[in-house]
Coordinates of C-alpha atoms and ligand atoms in Angstrom, one line a residue:
X1 CA 86.3 139.7 148.5
X2 CA 86.1 142.9 150.9
X3 CA 82.9 142.9 152.5
X4 CA 81.5 146.1 153.6
X5 CA 78.2 146.1 156.2
X6 CA 75.2 147.7 153.7
X7 CA 76.4 146.2 150.7
X8 CA 75.0 143.0 149.0
X9 CA 77.1 139.8 149.4
X10 CA 76.9 139.3 145.9
X11 CA 77.0 142.2 143.8
X12 CA 78.5 144.9 146.4
X13 CA 75.8 147.3 145.5
X14 CA 74.4 149.3 148.4
X15 CA 71.3 147.6 150.0
X16 CA 68.1 149.3 150.1
X17 CA 67.8 147.3 154.0
X18 CA 71.3 146.9 155.4
X19 CA 70.1 143.9 157.4
X20 CA 69.0 141.9 154.1
X21 CA 72.8 140.9 153.4
X22 CA 71.6 140.1 149.7
X23 CA 70.0 142.4 147.4
X24 CA 66.3 141.8 146.0
X25 CA 67.7 141.7 142.6
X26 CA 70.4 139.4 143.5
X27 CA 67.6 137.0 145.2
X28 CA 65.2 137.1 142.4
X29 CA 68.2 136.4 140.2
X30 CA 69.2 132.8 141.9
X31 CA 68.6 130.2 139.4
X32 CA 65.1 128.7 140.1
X33 CA 65.7 124.9 140.1
X34 CA 63.5 122.6 137.9
X35 CA 60.1 121.0 139.0
X36 CA 61.3 119.0 142.0
X37 CA 59.2 116.3 144.3
X38 CA 58.0 118.0 147.3
X39 CA 59.2 114.9 149.4
X40 CA 62.7 114.0 148.2
X41 CA 63.4 117.5 146.5
X42 CA 64.9 115.9 143.6
X43 CA 63.9 116.8 139.9
X44 CA 60.4 115.0 138.7
X45 CA 57.5 115.9 136.5
X46 CA 55.4 117.5 138.9
X47 CA 56.0 119.8 141.6
X48 CA 53.2 119.3 143.9
X49 CA 53.1 115.3 143.9
X50 CA 55.5 112.9 145.1
X51 CA 57.8 111.4 142.5
X52 CA 58.0 107.7 141.6
X53 CA 61.0 107.0 143.7
X54 CA 59.1 108.6 146.8
X55 CA 56.0 106.6 146.1
X56 CA 58.1 103.1 145.9
X57 CA 60.6 104.0 149.0
X58 CA 59.5 107.0 150.5
X59 CA 62.4 108.9 152.6
X60 CA 62.1 109.1 156.2
X61 CA 61.5 112.9 156.2
X62 CA 58.0 114.1 154.8
X63 CA 58.9 117.3 152.9
X64 CA 62.3 118.9 151.4
X65 CA 62.5 122.9 151.1
X66 CA 65.5 124.7 149.3
X67 CA 66.5 127.4 147.9
X68 CA 68.5 126.5 145.0
X69 CA 70.5 123.7 143.6
X70 CA 74.4 123.5 144.8
X71 CA 75.3 125.9 142.4
X72 CA 76.6 129.5 141.8
X73 CA 76.2 132.0 143.3
X74 CA 75.2 130.2 146.7
X75 CA 77.5 127.7 146.5
X76 CA 80.6 129.9 146.8
X77 CA 78.8 132.0 149.3
X78 CA 78.3 128.5 151.4
X79 CA 81.8 127.7 151.1
X80 CA 82.8 131.4 152.4
X81 CA 80.0 130.7 155.3
X82 CA 81.4 127.4 156.3
X83 CA 85.2 127.3 155.9
X84 CA 86.2 131.2 155.8
X85 CA 84.3 131.5 159.4
X86 CA 82.1 134.3 157.8
X87 CA 79.5 134.2 160.2
X88 CA 78.2 137.3 159.6
X89 CA 76.7 135.9 156.3
X90 CA 74.3 133.8 158.4
X91 CA 71.3 136.1 158.3
X92 CA 71.7 136.8 154.5
X93 CA 71.6 133.2 154.0
X94 CA 68.6 132.4 156.3
X95 CA 66.8 135.2 154.8
X96 CA 66.8 133.5 151.7
X97 CA 65.5 130.4 153.2
X98 CA 62.8 132.6 155.1
X99 CA 61.3 133.8 151.8
X100 CA 61.1 130.0 150.3
X101 CA 59.4 129.4 153.5
X102 CA 56.9 132.1 153.2
X103 CA 56.2 130.5 149.9
X104 CA 55.6 127.3 151.0
X105 CA 53.5 128.5 153.6
X106 CA 50.9 129.9 150.8
X107 CA 50.7 126.1 149.8
X108 CA 47.7 124.2 150.6
X109 CA 49.5 121.4 152.3
X110 CA 51.8 123.5 154.3
X111 CA 52.2 121.7 157.8
X112 CA 52.8 124.4 160.3
X113 CA 55.7 123.2 162.5
X114 CA 55.8 122.8 166.5
X115 CA 59.8 123.0 166.8
X116 CA 63.2 123.1 165.0
X117 CA 66.4 121.2 165.3
X118 CA 69.8 121.8 163.4
X119 CA 72.0 119.0 162.0
X120 CA 75.1 118.9 164.6
X121 CA 78.5 118.7 163.9
X122 CA 80.7 116.4 166.0
X123 CA 82.0 118.5 168.8
X124 CA 85.6 117.8 167.4
X125 CA 84.8 119.5 164.2
X126 CA 82.6 122.1 165.7
X127 CA 85.3 123.2 168.2
X128 CA 88.0 123.4 165.4
X129 CA 85.5 125.5 163.1
X130 CA 84.3 127.5 166.0
X131 CA 80.5 127.5 164.9
X132 CA 78.1 125.1 163.5
X133 CA 76.5 126.9 160.5
X134 CA 73.3 125.0 160.3
X135 CA 72.8 126.1 164.1
X136 CA 73.5 129.5 163.0
X137 CA 70.8 129.6 160.0
X138 CA 68.1 127.7 162.6
X139 CA 68.9 130.1 165.4
X140 CA 67.8 133.1 162.6
X141 CA 64.8 131.4 161.2
X142 CA 63.3 130.1 164.7
X143 CA 63.8 133.9 165.8
X144 CA 61.9 135.0 162.7
X145 CA 59.2 132.4 162.8
X146 CA 58.9 132.4 166.4
X147 CA 59.1 128.6 166.3
X148 CA 60.9 126.6 169.2
X149 CA 64.3 125.8 168.4
X150 CA 66.4 123.1 170.1
X151 CA 69.9 123.8 169.5
X152 CA 71.3 120.6 171.4
X153 CA 68.0 118.5 170.5
X154 CA 70.2 116.2 168.4
X155 CA 73.5 115.3 169.7
X156 CA 76.4 113.6 167.5
X157 CA 77.8 111.0 169.6
X158 CA 79.9 109.3 167.3
X159 CA 82.2 111.3 164.7
X160 CA 82.4 108.6 161.8
X161 CA 84.8 109.0 159.0
X162 CA 84.1 111.7 156.4
X163 CA 81.1 110.9 154.1
X164 CA 82.7 112.4 151.1
X165 CA 84.5 109.1 149.8
X166 CA 81.7 106.7 150.5
X167 CA 78.8 105.2 148.7
X168 CA 75.3 105.4 149.6
X169 CA 75.2 102.1 151.7
X170 CA 78.4 102.7 153.1
X171 CA 77.1 106.2 154.5
X172 CA 74.4 104.9 156.0
X173 CA 76.3 102.4 158.0
X174 CA 78.8 105.4 158.7
X175 CA 75.6 107.3 160.1
X176 CA 74.4 104.3 162.3
X177 CA 74.4 104.9 166.0
X178 CA 75.6 108.6 165.1
X179 CA 73.3 111.0 166.6
X180 CA 70.9 110.9 169.9
X181 CA 67.8 112.7 170.0
X182 CA 67.7 114.9 173.6
X183 CA 64.2 116.8 173.4
X184 CA 60.6 115.9 173.6
X185 CA 59.4 114.4 170.0
X186 CA 56.3 112.8 170.4
X187 CA 53.3 114.0 168.6
X188 CA 55.3 117.0 167.0
X189 CA 55.9 118.8 163.8
X190 CA 59.8 119.2 163.4
X191 CA 61.7 120.8 161.0
X192 CA 65.5 119.8 160.4
X193 CA 67.7 122.6 159.1
X194 CA 71.0 121.9 157.5
X195 CA 73.0 124.0 154.8
X196 CA 73.5 121.4 152.0
X197 CA 71.7 118.2 151.7
X198 CA 73.6 116.2 149.4
X199 CA 72.7 112.3 149.4
X200 CA 70.3 113.3 152.1
X201 CA 71.8 110.4 154.2
X202 CA 72.3 112.4 157.3
X203 CA 69.1 114.1 157.3
X204 CA 67.8 110.8 156.7
X205 CA 69.2 109.0 159.7
X206 CA 68.1 111.9 161.9
X207 CA 64.6 111.8 160.5
X208 CA 64.6 107.7 161.3
X209 CA 65.4 108.5 164.7
X210 CA 62.5 111.2 165.2
X211 CA 60.0 108.9 163.5
X212 CA 60.9 106.1 165.8
X213 CA 60.4 108.1 168.6
X214 CA 57.2 109.2 167.5
X215 CA 57.3 112.5 165.6
X216 CA 54.3 113.4 163.7
X217 CA 56.0 114.7 160.5
X218 CA 59.4 115.8 159.6
X219 CA 60.6 118.9 157.1
X220 CA 63.7 119.3 156.2
X221 CA 64.9 122.8 155.2
X222 CA 68.2 123.6 153.7
X223 CA 69.9 126.0 151.6
X224 CA 70.9 123.8 148.9
X225 CA 69.9 120.5 147.5
X226 CA 72.6 118.9 145.0
X227 CA 70.1 118.0 142.4
Ligands
LIG301 ZN1 73.0 142.3 144.8
LIG302 ZN1 60.7 112.2 145.4

């Protein structure tokens, strides 16, 4: 697909604001997720109270915010963003997250964040790809929301094998000792930015580490949550 600046990444129509990247018609037409648990982000009966799973065994993070399920059309854009090194997509995708955040800010239980980190790639993979997609998203969001961002706040110190083939327990073991926290955490309200959350094992491991070091609350913000 040829991309011309000033045209919507999805419908290729001219944009009212060139820097939006995705037109308002396409943004509104994104598939709305079903009611989801505000804590784990998975479908549940009520969108304002934690689901039964979270009441029994809450995740290490406190809330999750995402734009859509990992489905069309965002999954295709995310793949282009990640694997075709289309870094110009970052502000357009981050803006969709921003709209979601502005919506969440109006909710009574909104917790104003103090700072932001992104899920790191192992340096070998980052080097091969040339960029970290979560870092690009966090960069935009932190700038727009005037929130402190620690780009190297979480370091991946061990590569671990690819998570795709592993079950939940194996994923957890694979991630043990994979990260190190490198920024002041105690008492802070922290956001972890990722592009796609599937099983949540990576953000869970990071959230566990942050909580262990005294983080007050942790929000996970991502583009897509696999439902
Ligand atoms: Zn459009
Ligand atoms: Zn839940």
